[in-house]
Amino acid sequence: MANIPDTVKPTEDVLFLACTRPAMMAGVTIEAGFVIIIVTGIIFLAGGSLLYLLSGLFIYAACRAMCAHDPNQFAVIFAWARTKMRCKTRAYWGGSSTVSPMRVRKPRNWREFQKWEA
């Protein structure tokens, strides 16, 4: 290997946060806004009182704190839900593939059965 001194630093390029930041309204991302509206609506409909709409303020505060730490947090959560959470057999197969490695359709006649066994 080449003798590279430890004092050499890798080249750093400037990447502005505005180029990678998701669209935000009132300090939360659009995805977080949908979560706030849906959860507050469910709580309001389950409770049956207008006072339950105030729970949206607490949910908003929690979502804003999450977005202040990492603006892409809800995008990561939704990506996880689309991949890992959908796979019901991930513990059995040891992966997050939603497709089983087993054949799904049973043979309908003897010829298909012979191909199926091979």
Short mmCIF file of C-alpha atoms in Angstrom, two decimals, residues 3-118:
data_model
loop_
_atom_site.label_atom_id
_atom_site.label_comp_id
_atom_site.label_asym_id
_atom_site.label_seq_id
_atom_site.Cartn_x
_atom_site.Cartn_y
_atom_site.Cartn_z
CA ASN A 3 2.40 5.46 2.43
CA ILE A 4 -0.21 8.15 3.01
CA PRO A 5 0.32 10.39 6.02
CA ASP A 6 -2.50 10.66 8.54
CA THR A 7 -2.60 14.44 8.26
CA VAL A 8 -4.05 14.46 4.72
CA LYS A 9 -7.75 15.31 4.81
CA PRO A 10 -10.18 14.23 2.10
CA THR A 11 -11.56 16.86 -0.23
CA GLU A 12 -14.78 18.42 1.05
CA ASP A 13 -17.35 19.95 -1.26
CA VAL A 14 -20.01 22.36 -0.07
CA LEU A 15 -23.60 21.11 -0.28
CA PHE A 16 -26.22 23.58 0.73
CA LEU A 17 -29.02 22.31 2.94
CA ALA A 18 -31.58 24.19 0.86
CA CYS A 19 -30.82 21.89 -2.07
CA THR A 20 -31.77 18.75 -0.14
CA ARG A 21 -34.37 20.03 2.33
CA PRO A 22 -37.98 18.85 1.80
CA ALA A 23 -40.89 21.26 1.43
CA MET A 24 -42.04 22.54 4.82
CA MET A 25 -45.02 24.47 6.19
CA ALA A 26 -44.97 26.01 9.68
CA GLY A 27 -41.81 24.12 10.59
CA VAL A 28 -43.01 20.63 9.66
CA THR A 29 -42.75 18.70 6.41
CA ILE A 30 -45.77 17.98 4.23
CA GLU A 31 -45.71 14.33 5.31
CA ALA A 32 -45.77 15.38 8.97
CA GLY A 33 -48.69 17.69 8.21
CA PHE A 34 -50.65 14.76 6.83
CA VAL A 35 -49.85 12.73 9.96
CA ILE A 36 -51.00 15.61 12.19
CA ILE A 37 -54.28 16.04 10.31
CA ILE A 38 -55.10 12.32 10.20
CA VAL A 39 -54.23 11.55 13.84
CA THR A 40 -56.01 14.66 15.13
CA GLY A 41 -59.08 13.81 13.06
CA ILE A 42 -59.18 10.26 14.40
CA ILE A 43 -58.84 11.49 17.99
CA PHE A 44 -61.56 14.09 17.42
CA LEU A 45 -63.97 11.58 15.87
CA ALA A 46 -63.30 9.02 18.60
CA GLY A 47 -63.67 11.57 21.40
CA GLY A 48 -66.67 13.45 20.06
CA SER A 49 -65.74 16.81 21.62
CA LEU A 50 -64.21 19.93 20.10
CA LEU A 51 -61.65 19.98 22.92
CA TYR A 52 -60.01 16.91 21.41
CA LEU A 53 -58.92 19.09 18.48
CA LEU A 54 -56.38 20.63 20.88
CA SER A 55 -54.48 17.35 20.77
CA GLY A 56 -53.32 18.51 17.34
CA LEU A 57 -51.17 21.16 19.03
CA PHE A 58 -49.28 18.54 21.01
CA ILE A 59 -48.87 16.32 17.95
CA TYR A 60 -47.67 19.38 16.00
CA ALA A 61 -45.11 20.18 18.71
CA ALA A 62 -43.77 16.61 18.61
CA CYS A 63 -43.59 16.60 14.81
CA ARG A 64 -41.88 20.00 14.77
CA ALA A 65 -39.25 18.75 17.23
CA MET A 66 -38.65 15.72 15.01
CA CYS A 67 -38.37 17.89 11.88
CA ALA A 68 -36.03 20.32 13.64
CA HIS A 69 -33.65 17.45 14.36
CA ASP A 70 -33.91 15.78 10.93
CA PRO A 71 -36.11 17.26 8.18
CA ASN A 72 -36.20 13.93 6.31
CA GLN A 73 -37.35 11.89 9.31
CA PHE A 74 -40.91 11.35 8.06
CA ALA A 75 -39.68 10.43 4.57
CA VAL A 76 -37.47 7.77 6.18
CA ILE A 77 -40.37 6.46 8.28
CA PHE A 78 -42.67 6.25 5.24
CA ALA A 79 -39.95 4.52 3.19
CA TRP A 80 -39.54 1.98 6.00
CA ALA A 81 -43.31 1.45 6.07
CA ARG A 82 -43.40 0.86 2.29
CA THR A 83 -40.64 -1.76 2.41
CA LYS A 84 -39.96 -3.45 5.74
CA MET A 85 -43.35 -3.09 7.38
CA ARG A 86 -45.25 -4.53 4.40
CA CYS A 87 -43.37 -7.83 4.45
CA LYS A 88 -45.21 -10.18 6.79
CA THR A 89 -42.72 -13.04 6.35
CA ARG A 90 -39.49 -11.11 6.98
CA ALA A 91 -38.79 -12.99 10.22
CA TYR A 92 -39.13 -16.34 8.44
CA TRP A 93 -37.09 -15.53 5.32
CA GLY A 94 -34.65 -13.16 7.00
CA GLY A 95 -35.17 -10.28 4.60
CA SER A 96 -37.55 -7.55 3.62
CA SER A 97 -38.60 -8.95 0.26
CA THR A 98 -42.36 -9.04 -0.16
CA VAL A 99 -42.08 -11.93 -2.62
CA SER A 100 -41.85 -15.48 -1.32
CA PRO A 101 -39.16 -17.70 -2.87
CA MET A 102 -41.69 -20.54 -2.96
CA ARG A 103 -43.96 -21.19 -5.92
CA VAL A 104 -47.41 -19.83 -5.30
CA ARG A 105 -49.68 -21.48 -7.87
CA LYS A 106 -50.41 -25.19 -7.62
CA PRO A 107 -50.35 -27.33 -10.79
CA ARG A 108 -53.71 -27.79 -12.53
CA ASN A 109 -52.96 -30.99 -14.47
CA TRP A 110 -50.42 -33.84 -14.65
CA ARG A 111 -48.05 -32.09 -17.09
CA GLU A 112 -47.83 -29.01 -14.92
CA PHE A 113 -47.26 -31.26 -11.92
CA GLN A 114 -44.29 -32.93 -13.63
CA LYS A 115 -42.78 -29.50 -14.46
CA TRP A 116 -43.49 -28.36 -10.91
CA GLU A 117 -41.61 -31.31 -9.40
CA ALA A 118 -38.56 -30.80 -11.61
#
